[in-house]
Coordinates of C-alpha atoms in Angstrom, one line a residue:
Chain F
M1 CA 14.3 -56.6 55.1
S2 CA 11.3 -55.4 53.1
K3 CA 9.9 -57.6 50.3
D4 CA 10.3 -56.8 46.6
M5 CA 6.8 -55.4 45.7
S6 CA 7.5 -55.1 42.0
F7 CA 5.0 -56.6 39.5
A8 CA 7.3 -59.5 38.6
A9 CA 8.2 -60.3 42.2
V10 CA 4.6 -60.2 43.6
M11 CA 3.3 -62.3 40.7
A12 CA 6.1 -64.9 41.3
R13 CA 4.9 -65.2 44.9
K14 CA 1.3 -65.8 43.8
N15 CA 0.8 -69.4 45.0
E16 CA 2.6 -68.7 48.3
I17 CA 0.4 -65.6 48.9
L18 CA -2.8 -67.4 48.0
M19 CA -2.0 -70.4 50.2
G20 CA -1.4 -68.3 53.2
S21 CA -4.5 -66.3 52.6
L22 CA -6.8 -69.3 52.2
G23 CA -5.3 -72.0 54.4
I24 CA -5.6 -74.8 51.7
D25 CA -2.6 -76.6 50.3
F26 CA -3.8 -77.6 46.8
S27 CA -0.7 -79.6 46.0
K28 CA -1.8 -82.5 48.3
F29 CA -4.8 -83.1 46.1
E30 CA -2.8 -83.8 42.9
T31 CA -3.5 -87.4 41.8
G32 CA -2.1 -87.6 38.2
K33 CA -0.1 -85.7 35.7
L34 CA -3.2 -83.5 35.1
A35 CA -5.7 -84.9 37.5
F36 CA -6.6 -83.8 41.0
D37 CA -9.1 -84.9 43.6
Y38 CA -11.9 -82.4 43.0
E39 CA -14.2 -83.8 45.7
G40 CA -11.2 -83.7 48.1
V41 CA -10.7 -80.0 47.4
M42 CA -14.5 -79.4 47.9
A43 CA -14.3 -81.2 51.3
S44 CA -11.1 -79.4 52.3
T45 CA -13.0 -76.5 53.7
G46 CA -14.1 -78.6 56.7
Y47 CA -17.6 -77.3 56.4
P48 CA -20.1 -80.1 55.4
Y49 CA -23.3 -79.1 53.5
E50 CA -25.5 -79.0 56.7
E51 CA -23.0 -76.6 58.3
V52 CA -22.9 -74.4 55.2
R53 CA -26.6 -74.2 55.4
R54 CA -26.6 -73.4 59.1
I55 CA -24.1 -70.6 58.6
Q56 CA -26.1 -69.1 55.7
L57 CA -29.3 -69.1 57.7
S58 CA -27.6 -67.5 60.7
Q59 CA -26.3 -64.8 58.3
G60 CA -29.7 -64.1 56.7
V61 CA -28.7 -65.8 53.5
G62 CA -30.8 -68.2 51.4
Q63 CA -34.4 -69.5 51.7
T64 CA -35.4 -67.0 49.0
P65 CA -38.8 -67.1 47.4
M66 CA -39.6 -69.3 44.3
L67 CA -42.0 -67.3 42.2
E68 CA -44.0 -68.5 39.2
L69 CA -44.1 -66.1 36.2
P70 CA -47.6 -66.8 34.7
N71 CA -47.7 -63.7 32.4
I72 CA -44.3 -64.3 30.9
T73 CA -45.2 -68.0 30.5
A74 CA -48.5 -66.9 28.8
L75 CA -46.4 -64.6 26.4
A76 CA -44.1 -67.5 25.6
R77 CA -47.1 -69.7 24.8
K78 CA -48.4 -67.0 22.4
C79 CA -45.1 -67.4 20.6
A80 CA -44.9 -71.3 20.7
K81 CA -46.7 -73.9 18.7
P82 CA -50.0 -75.2 20.4
G83 CA -49.4 -77.3 23.5
F84 CA -45.9 -75.9 24.1
G85 CA -44.6 -73.3 26.6
A86 CA -43.3 -74.7 29.9
R87 CA -44.2 -73.1 33.2
I88 CA -41.5 -70.6 34.0
F89 CA -40.4 -70.1 37.7
I90 CA -37.8 -67.7 39.0
K91 CA -35.8 -68.0 42.2
D92 CA -35.8 -64.5 43.7
E93 CA -32.2 -64.3 44.8
A94 CA -32.5 -60.5 45.0
A95 CA -34.0 -61.2 48.4
N96 CA -30.6 -62.1 49.9
P97 CA -29.0 -59.4 52.2
S98 CA -26.8 -57.7 49.5
G99 CA -29.3 -58.4 46.7
S100 CA -27.9 -61.4 44.8
F101 CA -27.1 -65.1 45.1
K102 CA -23.5 -64.1 45.7
D103 CA -24.3 -63.8 49.4
R104 CA -24.3 -67.6 49.4
R105 CA -20.8 -67.6 47.9
A106 CA -19.5 -65.1 50.4
A107 CA -21.2 -66.4 53.6
T108 CA -19.0 -69.5 54.3
A109 CA -15.8 -67.8 53.2
V110 CA -16.3 -64.8 55.5
Y111 CA -17.4 -67.1 58.3
A112 CA -14.3 -69.3 57.9
A113 CA -12.1 -66.2 57.8
K114 CA -13.6 -65.1 61.2
K115 CA -13.1 -68.6 62.7
L116 CA -9.5 -68.8 61.5
G117 CA -8.8 -65.5 63.2
F118 CA -8.3 -63.2 60.1
K119 CA -9.0 -59.5 60.7
G120 CA -10.4 -58.9 57.3
V121 CA -11.3 -60.4 53.9
A122 CA -10.4 -59.2 50.4
A123 CA -11.8 -60.0 46.9
A124 CA -11.1 -58.8 43.4
T125 CA -14.4 -58.3 41.7
S126 CA -16.5 -55.6 39.9
G127 CA -19.7 -57.6 40.4
N128 CA -22.3 -58.4 43.0
Y129 CA -19.8 -60.6 44.8
G130 CA -17.9 -57.6 46.2
A131 CA -21.1 -56.3 47.8
A132 CA -21.8 -59.8 49.2
V133 CA -18.3 -60.1 50.7
A134 CA -18.7 -56.6 52.2
S135 CA -22.1 -57.3 53.6
Q136 CA -21.1 -60.6 55.2
A137 CA -18.0 -59.0 56.6
A138 CA -20.0 -56.2 58.1
K139 CA -22.3 -58.7 59.8
L140 CA -19.3 -60.5 61.3
G141 CA -17.3 -57.5 62.3
L142 CA -14.5 -58.0 59.8
Q143 CA -12.8 -55.5 57.6
S144 CA -13.2 -55.9 53.8
I145 CA -11.3 -54.6 50.8
I146 CA -12.8 -55.0 47.3
V147 CA -10.6 -54.4 44.3
Q148 CA -12.7 -53.3 41.3
E149 CA -11.9 -52.9 37.6
C150 CA -13.9 -49.7 37.3
F151 CA -12.8 -47.2 34.7
D152 CA -11.3 -46.9 31.3
S153 CA -8.3 -44.6 30.7
R154 CA -10.6 -41.6 30.5
K155 CA -11.9 -42.4 34.1
M156 CA -15.2 -43.2 32.6
G157 CA -17.0 -46.0 34.4
Q158 CA -20.1 -48.1 33.7
P159 CA -23.0 -47.0 35.9
E160 CA -23.5 -50.6 37.0
I161 CA -19.9 -50.9 38.4
L162 CA -20.0 -47.5 40.0
E163 CA -23.2 -48.5 41.8
K164 CA -21.3 -51.6 43.0
T165 CA -18.6 -49.3 44.4
R166 CA -21.3 -47.4 46.3
K167 CA -22.9 -50.5 47.7
C168 CA -19.6 -52.0 48.9
E169 CA -18.8 -48.7 50.6
A170 CA -22.3 -48.6 52.1
F171 CA -21.3 -51.9 53.9
G172 CA -18.1 -50.3 55.2
A173 CA -15.7 -51.8 52.7
E174 CA -12.6 -50.1 51.3
V175 CA -12.9 -50.1 47.6
I176 CA -9.9 -49.9 45.4
Q177 CA -10.9 -48.7 41.9
M178 CA -8.7 -49.5 39.0
T179 CA -8.5 -48.9 35.2
V180 CA -8.9 -51.8 32.8
G181 CA -6.4 -54.7 32.8
P182 CA -5.7 -58.1 34.2
E183 CA -2.8 -56.7 36.3
L184 CA -5.5 -55.7 38.8
F185 CA -4.5 -59.1 40.3
Y186 CA -1.1 -57.7 41.1
K187 CA -2.6 -55.1 43.3
F188 CA -4.9 -57.6 44.8
L189 CA -2.0 -59.9 45.8
S190 CA -0.1 -56.9 47.2
I191 CA -3.1 -56.1 49.4
L192 CA -3.3 -59.7 50.6
E193 CA 0.4 -59.6 51.5
E194 CA 0.2 -56.2 53.1
T195 CA -2.9 -56.8 55.2
G196 CA -2.8 -60.5 55.9
Y197 CA -6.5 -60.7 55.0
F198 CA -8.3 -63.8 54.0
S199 CA -8.7 -64.2 50.2
A200 CA -12.4 -64.6 49.7
S201 CA -12.0 -65.9 46.1
L202 CA -15.0 -66.4 44.0
Y203 CA -13.5 -69.7 43.0
S204 CA -12.6 -71.2 46.3
P205 CA -14.3 -74.3 47.6
F206 CA -16.0 -72.2 50.3
G207 CA -17.7 -70.1 47.6
I208 CA -18.9 -73.0 45.4
A209 CA -20.1 -75.1 48.4
G210 CA -22.2 -72.0 49.3
V211 CA -24.1 -72.2 46.0
E212 CA -25.1 -75.8 46.6
T213 CA -27.9 -74.6 48.9
L214 CA -29.4 -72.7 46.0
G215 CA -29.7 -75.9 43.9
A216 CA -31.1 -77.9 46.8
E217 CA -33.7 -75.2 47.6
I218 CA -34.8 -75.2 43.9
A219 CA -35.5 -78.9 44.0
Q220 CA -37.3 -78.7 47.4
Q221 CA -39.4 -75.7 46.5
I222 CA -40.5 -77.0 43.1
R223 CA -41.4 -80.4 44.6
Q224 CA -43.5 -78.6 47.2
L225 CA -45.2 -76.2 44.7
C226 CA -45.7 -78.6 41.8
G227 CA -45.4 -82.1 43.2
K228 CA -42.6 -83.0 40.8
D229 CA -39.1 -82.1 39.8
P230 CA -38.2 -79.2 37.4
D231 CA -37.3 -80.4 33.9
V232 CA -34.8 -77.7 33.2
V233 CA -32.8 -75.4 35.5
M234 CA -31.4 -72.4 33.7
T235 CA -28.3 -70.7 35.2
T236 CA -26.5 -67.6 34.1
H237 CA -22.9 -68.6 33.4
A238 CA -19.7 -66.5 33.7
G239 CA -16.9 -67.9 35.8
G240 CA -18.7 -71.2 36.3
G241 CA -19.4 -71.1 40.1
N242 CA -23.1 -70.4 39.7
V243 CA -23.7 -73.4 37.5
T244 CA -21.3 -75.7 39.4
G245 CA -22.8 -75.0 42.8
T246 CA -26.4 -75.1 41.6
A247 CA -25.9 -78.4 39.8
R248 CA -24.2 -79.9 42.8
G249 CA -27.1 -78.9 45.0
L250 CA -29.6 -80.4 42.6
L251 CA -27.7 -83.6 42.5
R252 CA -27.5 -83.6 46.3
E253 CA -31.4 -83.7 46.2
N254 CA -31.3 -86.4 43.6
C255 CA -32.9 -84.1 41.1
N256 CA -31.8 -84.8 37.6
A257 CA -33.1 -81.7 35.9
Q258 CA -31.3 -80.8 32.7
I259 CA -28.7 -78.1 33.5
V260 CA -28.7 -75.3 30.9
A261 CA -26.2 -72.5 31.1
A262 CA -26.8 -69.1 29.5
S263 CA -24.5 -66.2 28.8
V264 CA -24.8 -62.9 27.0
N265 CA -23.0 -62.9 23.7
L266 CA -20.2 -60.3 23.6
K267 CA -18.5 -61.7 20.6
G268 CA -15.8 -59.5 19.2
L269 CA -15.3 -57.4 22.4
H270 CA -12.0 -58.0 24.2
M271 CA -12.3 -58.1 28.0
A272 CA -8.9 -56.6 28.6
S273 CA -9.3 -53.8 26.0
D274 CA -9.4 -50.2 27.3
G275 CA -11.3 -49.1 24.2
H276 CA -13.9 -51.9 24.4
F277 CA -14.5 -51.6 28.2
N278 CA -17.4 -49.2 27.9
R279 CA -18.8 -50.5 24.6
K280 CA -20.4 -53.4 26.4
S281 CA -23.4 -53.2 28.6
F282 CA -22.9 -56.3 30.6
T283 CA -20.0 -56.6 33.1
T284 CA -20.6 -60.3 33.9
G285 CA -22.7 -63.3 32.8
H286 CA -21.2 -62.9 29.3
T287 CA -19.2 -65.0 26.9
G288 CA -16.0 -63.1 27.8
F289 CA -15.9 -65.1 30.9
G290 CA -18.3 -67.9 30.0
I291 CA -16.4 -69.5 27.2
P292 CA -12.9 -69.3 28.5
F293 CA -13.9 -70.5 32.0
A294 CA -15.9 -73.4 30.6
S295 CA -13.0 -74.6 28.4
W296 CA -10.4 -74.0 31.1
P297 CA -11.5 -73.4 34.7
D298 CA -8.0 -73.1 36.2
R299 CA -7.5 -69.6 34.9
S300 CA -8.9 -68.1 38.1
D301 CA -7.1 -66.7 41.2
M302 CA -7.0 -70.3 42.7
P303 CA -4.4 -72.9 41.9
R304 CA -7.4 -75.2 41.3
S305 CA -10.8 -73.6 40.8
A306 CA -13.7 -75.2 42.6
A307 CA -15.9 -73.9 39.8
R308 CA -15.8 -76.5 37.1
P309 CA -18.8 -75.9 34.8
L310 CA -18.3 -78.5 32.1
R311 CA -18.7 -81.2 34.7
Y312 CA -22.3 -80.2 35.0
I313 CA -23.6 -78.3 31.9
D314 CA -25.8 -80.3 29.6
R315 CA -26.5 -77.5 27.2
Y316 CA -25.0 -74.0 26.8
V317 CA -26.9 -71.2 25.0
L318 CA -26.2 -67.5 24.2
V319 CA -28.6 -64.6 24.2
N320 CA -28.0 -61.0 23.1
Q321 CA -27.7 -57.8 25.2
G322 CA -30.9 -56.3 23.7
E323 CA -32.9 -59.4 24.5
V324 CA -31.8 -59.2 28.2
F325 CA -32.8 -55.5 28.5
Y326 CA -36.1 -56.3 26.8
M327 CA -36.8 -59.2 29.2
T328 CA -35.9 -57.0 32.2
E329 CA -38.6 -54.6 31.2
L330 CA -41.1 -57.5 30.6
L331 CA -40.4 -58.8 34.1
A332 CA -41.3 -55.3 35.5
N333 CA -44.2 -54.7 33.3
L334 CA -45.8 -58.1 33.2
E335 CA -44.9 -59.6 36.6
G336 CA -44.4 -56.5 38.7
L337 CA -40.8 -57.5 39.5
E338 CA -38.2 -54.8 39.0
R339 CA -34.8 -56.6 39.0
G340 CA -31.3 -56.0 37.7
P341 CA -30.6 -56.7 34.0
A342 CA -27.6 -59.0 34.4
G343 CA -29.6 -61.4 36.5
N344 CA -32.2 -61.8 33.8
T345 CA -29.8 -63.4 31.2
S346 CA -31.1 -66.8 32.1
L347 CA -34.7 -65.6 32.0
V348 CA -34.3 -64.7 28.3
A349 CA -32.9 -68.2 27.6
A350 CA -35.8 -69.8 29.6
F351 CA -38.3 -67.8 27.6
A352 CA -36.9 -69.3 24.4
L353 CA -36.4 -72.8 25.7
A354 CA -39.9 -72.9 27.3
Q355 CA -41.3 -72.8 23.8
E356 CA -39.5 -76.0 22.9
M357 CA -41.1 -77.8 26.0
P358 CA -44.7 -79.0 26.5
E359 CA -46.9 -76.9 28.7
D360 CA -46.8 -79.3 31.7
N361 CA -43.0 -79.0 31.9
I362 CA -41.2 -76.8 34.4
I363 CA -38.3 -74.5 33.8
V364 CA -36.6 -72.7 36.7
V365 CA -34.6 -69.6 36.3
Q366 CA -32.3 -69.8 39.3
E367 CA -31.5 -66.2 40.1
T368 CA -32.6 -62.5 40.1
E369 CA -30.4 -59.6 41.4
Y370 CA -31.2 -56.3 42.9
T371 CA -31.7 -53.2 40.9
G372 CA -31.3 -49.4 41.5
A373 CA -29.7 -46.3 40.3
G374 CA -26.9 -47.2 37.8
K375 CA -27.8 -50.9 37.8
H376 CA -31.0 -50.7 35.8
I377 CA -32.1 -50.9 32.2
Q378 CA -32.6 -47.1 32.0
P379 CA -29.2 -45.8 33.0
Q380 CA -27.4 -48.7 31.3
L381 CA -29.1 -48.0 27.9
S382 CA -28.7 -44.3 28.4
F383 CA -24.9 -44.8 29.0
A384 CA -24.6 -47.0 26.0
R385 CA -26.3 -44.4 23.8
Q386 CA -23.9 -41.7 25.2
N387 CA -21.0 -44.0 24.2
G388 CA -22.3 -44.1 20.6
I389 CA -24.1 -47.4 20.7
D390 CA -27.1 -47.5 18.3
I391 CA -30.2 -48.7 20.2
R392 CA -33.2 -49.7 18.2
F393 CA -36.0 -52.2 17.8
G394 CA -35.4 -55.0 15.2
D395 CA -34.3 -58.6 14.8
P396 CA -31.9 -59.6 17.6
T397 CA -29.7 -61.5 15.1
E398 CA -28.7 -58.0 13.7
E399 CA -27.0 -57.2 17.0
I400 CA -23.3 -56.4 16.6
C401 CA -21.5 -56.2 20.0
G402 CA -20.0 -52.8 20.6
E403 CA -21.9 -51.2 17.8
N404 CA -25.6 -51.6 18.5
I405 CA -28.2 -53.0 20.9
I406 CA -31.2 -54.5 19.2
L407 CA -34.4 -54.7 21.3
P408 CA -36.6 -57.5 19.8
E409 CA -39.4 -56.0 17.6
H410 CA -41.6 -58.9 18.9
P411 CA -41.1 -61.4 21.7
G412 CA -41.3 -64.2 19.1
L413 CA -37.8 -63.1 17.9
I414 CA -36.1 -64.0 21.2
A415 CA -33.9 -67.0 20.8
A416 CA -31.4 -69.1 22.7
R417 CA -28.5 -69.9 20.4
D418 CA -26.6 -73.2 21.2
V419 CA -22.9 -73.3 21.8
D420 CA -21.3 -76.5 20.4
M421 CA -20.7 -78.6 23.6
G422 CA -18.4 -80.9 21.7
Y423 CA -16.2 -78.0 20.8
L424 CA -16.0 -76.8 24.4
R425 CA -15.2 -80.2 25.8
K426 CA -12.5 -80.7 23.2
S427 CA -11.1 -77.3 24.1
L428 CA -10.9 -78.3 27.7
V429 CA -9.0 -81.5 26.8
R430 CA -6.6 -79.4 24.7
N431 CA -6.1 -76.9 27.5
A432 CA -5.5 -79.7 29.9
L433 CA -2.9 -81.4 27.7
A434 CA -1.0 -78.1 27.4
Q435 CA -0.4 -78.4 31.2
L436 CA 1.5 -81.7 30.9
P437 CA 5.1 -81.5 32.0
A438 CA 7.5 -82.0 29.2
G439 CA 8.1 -85.7 28.4
E440 CA 5.1 -86.8 30.4
D441 CA 2.0 -88.5 29.1
V442 CA -1.5 -88.9 30.4
T443 CA -2.3 -91.8 32.7
D444 CA -5.5 -93.8 33.2
V445 CA -6.2 -91.5 36.2
D446 CA -5.9 -88.5 34.0
I447 CA -8.3 -90.0 31.4
D448 CA -10.9 -90.6 34.1
F449 CA -10.4 -87.1 35.3
L450 CA -10.9 -85.6 31.9
V451 CA -14.1 -87.7 31.4
A452 CA -15.4 -86.2 34.7
E453 CA -14.2 -82.7 33.7
T454 CA -16.1 -82.9 30.4
K455 CA -19.2 -85.0 31.4
S456 CA -18.3 -87.2 28.5
S457 CA -16.9 -90.7 28.0
A458 CA -13.5 -92.4 27.8
D459 CA -14.1 -92.8 24.1
F460 CA -14.7 -89.1 23.6
V461 CA -11.6 -88.1 25.6
K462 CA -9.3 -90.6 23.9
T463 CA -10.6 -89.6 20.5
A464 CA -10.1 -85.9 21.3
I465 CA -6.5 -86.6 22.5
A466 CA -5.7 -88.5 19.3
D467 CA -7.3 -85.8 17.1
L468 CA -5.4 -83.0 18.9
R469 CA -2.1 -84.9 18.6
N470 CA -2.7 -85.7 14.9
N471 CA -3.5 -82.1 14.1
A472 CA -0.5 -80.9 16.2
G473 CA 1.8 -83.4 14.5
Chain X
M1 CA -5.5 -26.1 50.7
I2 CA -7.5 -29.1 51.8
K3 CA -7.4 -29.7 55.5
K4 CA -6.0 -32.8 57.2
G5 CA -8.8 -35.2 58.1
T6 CA -10.9 -34.5 55.0
W7 CA -12.3 -37.5 53.2
V8 CA -10.7 -37.5 49.7
S9 CA -9.8 -39.6 46.7
V10 CA -6.3 -40.0 45.5
R11 CA -5.0 -41.4 42.2
S12 CA -1.8 -43.3 41.7
T13 CA -0.2 -45.2 38.8
I14 CA 0.5 -48.8 39.5
L15 CA 2.1 -49.7 36.2
K16 CA 3.3 -47.2 33.6
A17 CA 2.4 -47.7 29.9
G18 CA 5.7 -49.4 29.2
E19 CA 5.4 -51.7 32.2
R20 CA 2.1 -53.4 31.4
A21 CA 1.8 -57.2 31.3
A22 CA 2.5 -59.1 28.1
N23 CA -0.5 -60.4 26.1
I24 CA -2.8 -57.5 26.7
P25 CA -4.5 -55.6 23.9
A26 CA -2.4 -52.8 22.4
D27 CA -4.9 -50.1 23.4
T28 CA -4.6 -51.1 27.1
A29 CA -0.8 -51.5 26.9
A30 CA -0.5 -48.0 25.7
V31 CA -2.1 -46.5 28.8
P32 CA -1.1 -46.8 32.5
L33 CA -2.8 -48.9 35.1
D34 CA -4.2 -46.4 37.5
M35 CA -5.8 -46.7 40.9
W36 CA -8.1 -44.5 43.0
V37 CA -8.4 -45.0 46.8
K38 CA -10.5 -43.0 49.3
G39 CA -9.5 -42.0 52.8
Y40 CA -8.9 -39.3 55.3
L41 CA -6.1 -36.9 54.5
E42 CA -3.1 -37.4 56.8
A43 CA -1.9 -33.8 56.3
D44 CA -3.0 -30.6 54.7
C45 CA -2.6 -30.8 50.9
A46 CA -3.3 -28.8 47.8
M47 CA -5.5 -30.2 45.1
G48 CA -3.2 -32.1 42.7
G49 CA -0.6 -32.4 45.3
Q50 CA 1.0 -35.6 46.6
A51 CA -1.1 -36.8 49.5
T52 CA -1.3 -39.7 51.9
V53 CA -4.7 -41.0 53.1
R54 CA -5.8 -43.4 55.7
T55 CA -8.4 -45.7 54.1
A56 CA -11.6 -47.3 55.5
T57 CA -9.6 -50.3 56.7
G58 CA -6.9 -48.1 58.3
R59 CA -4.2 -48.6 55.5
L60 CA -2.1 -45.8 54.2
E61 CA -2.1 -45.1 50.5
A62 CA -0.3 -42.3 48.7
G63 CA -1.3 -40.6 45.5
I64 CA -2.3 -37.3 43.8
L65 CA -5.2 -35.6 45.6
E66 CA -7.9 -35.6 42.9
E67 CA -11.3 -35.3 44.6
V68 CA -12.5 -33.8 47.9
E69 CA -15.5 -35.5 49.5
P70 CA -16.2 -37.6 46.4
S71 CA -19.9 -38.0 45.6
T72 CA -21.7 -41.0 44.1
T73 CA -22.8 -40.0 40.7
V74 CA -24.9 -42.9 39.6
D75 CA -28.5 -42.1 38.6
Y76 CA -31.1 -43.4 36.2
G77 CA -29.6 -41.6 33.1
N78 CA -31.4 -39.8 30.3
F79 CA -34.9 -40.8 29.2
V80 CA -34.8 -43.8 26.7
P81 CA -38.1 -43.8 24.8
E82 CA -37.6 -47.4 23.7
V83 CA -37.9 -48.6 27.3
L84 CA -41.4 -47.2 27.6
K85 CA -42.5 -49.0 24.4
I86 CA -41.3 -52.5 25.4
G87 CA -43.9 -52.9 28.2
R88 CA -46.7 -51.3 26.3
D89 CA -46.2 -53.5 23.3
A90 CA -46.0 -56.7 25.4
R91 CA -49.2 -55.8 27.2
K92 CA -51.0 -55.4 23.9
I93 CA -49.8 -58.8 22.7
L94 CA -50.7 -60.5 26.0
F95 CA -54.0 -58.8 27.0
G96 CA -55.2 -57.5 23.6
G97 CA -55.6 -54.0 22.2
G98 CA -56.9 -51.2 24.3
C99 CA -55.1 -52.1 27.5
C100 CA -52.6 -49.4 27.1
E101 CA -54.8 -46.8 25.3

C-alpha cells in the first residue's frame, strides 16, 4: 500500500521521518517537563571531538589561516578616541573546500551517513551549507539532494542563491529549486522518505560538533600569534549553530573570550513573504533568523536543535546591509581580500566594537566566505537597484529595509547596535513555558535547564516566569 | 519536439494557492508553491508539455517542460558607481590625499 504523500500526512510523520533519517531518538534525552540533556544529545553522535577533528582533516576541512587586518585596524583607530582600536583578526574560512565554515558542519554528518550505510544525504538550505554538503558527499562518493528556497512567484531569484544552485550542481548534487514558503520542508521530508537518504540537518549534533574545531583553532592560533587569548570573538549569527559551535570550541580550549554575535538588521521584512523575498540583499546572517532562533532554538528541522545560541552569547549586535557591503569593499581595497558579503557581517561589528577596546586588545572575526559571480557586492547591489532599492551614501541609521541601502558616508558612521539580551532571554523563557503540557508546572530540573539555556541565574528565570504569569493573568 | 535524453528543467506545483500552510503572509498564500527540477528527459516531449525526467541522483520527477539545457545566468551585474567610490575614499582617509589621484 502506498503512503499518503499529502501535505498534512507527510507533516504528521515529521518526527518519524527525521528519526529514521538521522538515527537519533531524541525522546530518551528528555529530563523534565521542558528540560532535556543537551550534553547527552551532543554526545549521541558517537564522535568525540578528536574524531571530529580527524574526520575534518581527512576531508580537507579546517586549519584555515588566521589573518591580521592591519589596515582595517588602522582605519578603526582613525575613527576611535586615542589609545583605542583593538587589533582585528579574521579567520579565513573561505579556504575550506566549498568556501565557507559550513564544511565543518557538513563533514561529520556526511561521514556518519557513509558509515551508517546511507546511499545519499539531503539538506534544505539556500545557503553555503548546501554547497558544503554536496562537496563532502562528492568526496565520499555519496549522492546529495539540496532543497533550496530560490525564487519568488515571478521566478526571479537572488543572484547569491542562484550561484549556490550552480555550486551545488558543480559538486554533482541534485538541486530542487522552490518558490518562497516554509512548506519547502514538506518537499524535503517527502524526499527523505522517498530516497531513504540521511538528513544532514544544519541543526543536528553532528553539525554543531563540527563547528567546535573552529573555536578551538581560534584560541590556538591567537595564542601562537599574539601570546595571549583573544578578548572578543565575533560571530555572524543566524540559526545559532555558528555561535554555539564556536563558543563550545573556545570553552574546550579554556578560552574565556567574550562571545559577541552579529546579524544584519532586516527589520520589517517578513522571511516567508513572496513580495519581500527579493527586497532584501542578505539571505542569511540576518535578524529574520537571528532573533527567532535565539529566543526559541527548537523551531528547526530537529526535534531538539543542537544549536542553542543564548547558552553562549554575551552580547548581540546588529549592523545594516549597506555597512556590510561597504566593509566587503574595504576588505578588498585595504587588505587585498575579496570575500563574500554575507560572511563580512561580523567584520562590520568588529570594526565598530574594536573602537570601544584599547589598542592592545584582540578581536577575532571568526569567518569569511567565498565570493564569485552572483555572490559579490557588485551583482548583489546591481540586483537590488533593479528591484527598486535606493542605493546611496549617507548615515547608516537612515537605512529602511526593503526601501534603501545606505552606504556609510564615512567609516566613522559604522555602528554595532545592541539587542537587549534581557528581552531575548525572557522571550526564550516565555517560548519554553508555552511548551508545557496542560496542567503541568516547571520543576527544579526545568529551572536549572532554563538558567543554562539563557546563560542567566535562577533569580532571573524565576522572576521572568513570575512576570510572564502575572502579565498573562 | 525535444528529444529523449536531453538535459532539461521541469516545473511542477507542490501546493496550489488555496492549499498553502496556515500562518504564512497573504501575498505568499495567494500564489502556488512551485518547484523546478533538472534531469534527462525520459521520452520525447514538446516545450510546455508534461514530461518526466531522471534527476542527477536517479530519481524520477514529473512536470511541465520549461527549459532545455538550462544555463547558469549569474554574473557580476551592471556597473554600480558607488562600489568604486568606497575603496577610493577609504584609501584617502587611511593613506592621505593623493594616493588615488
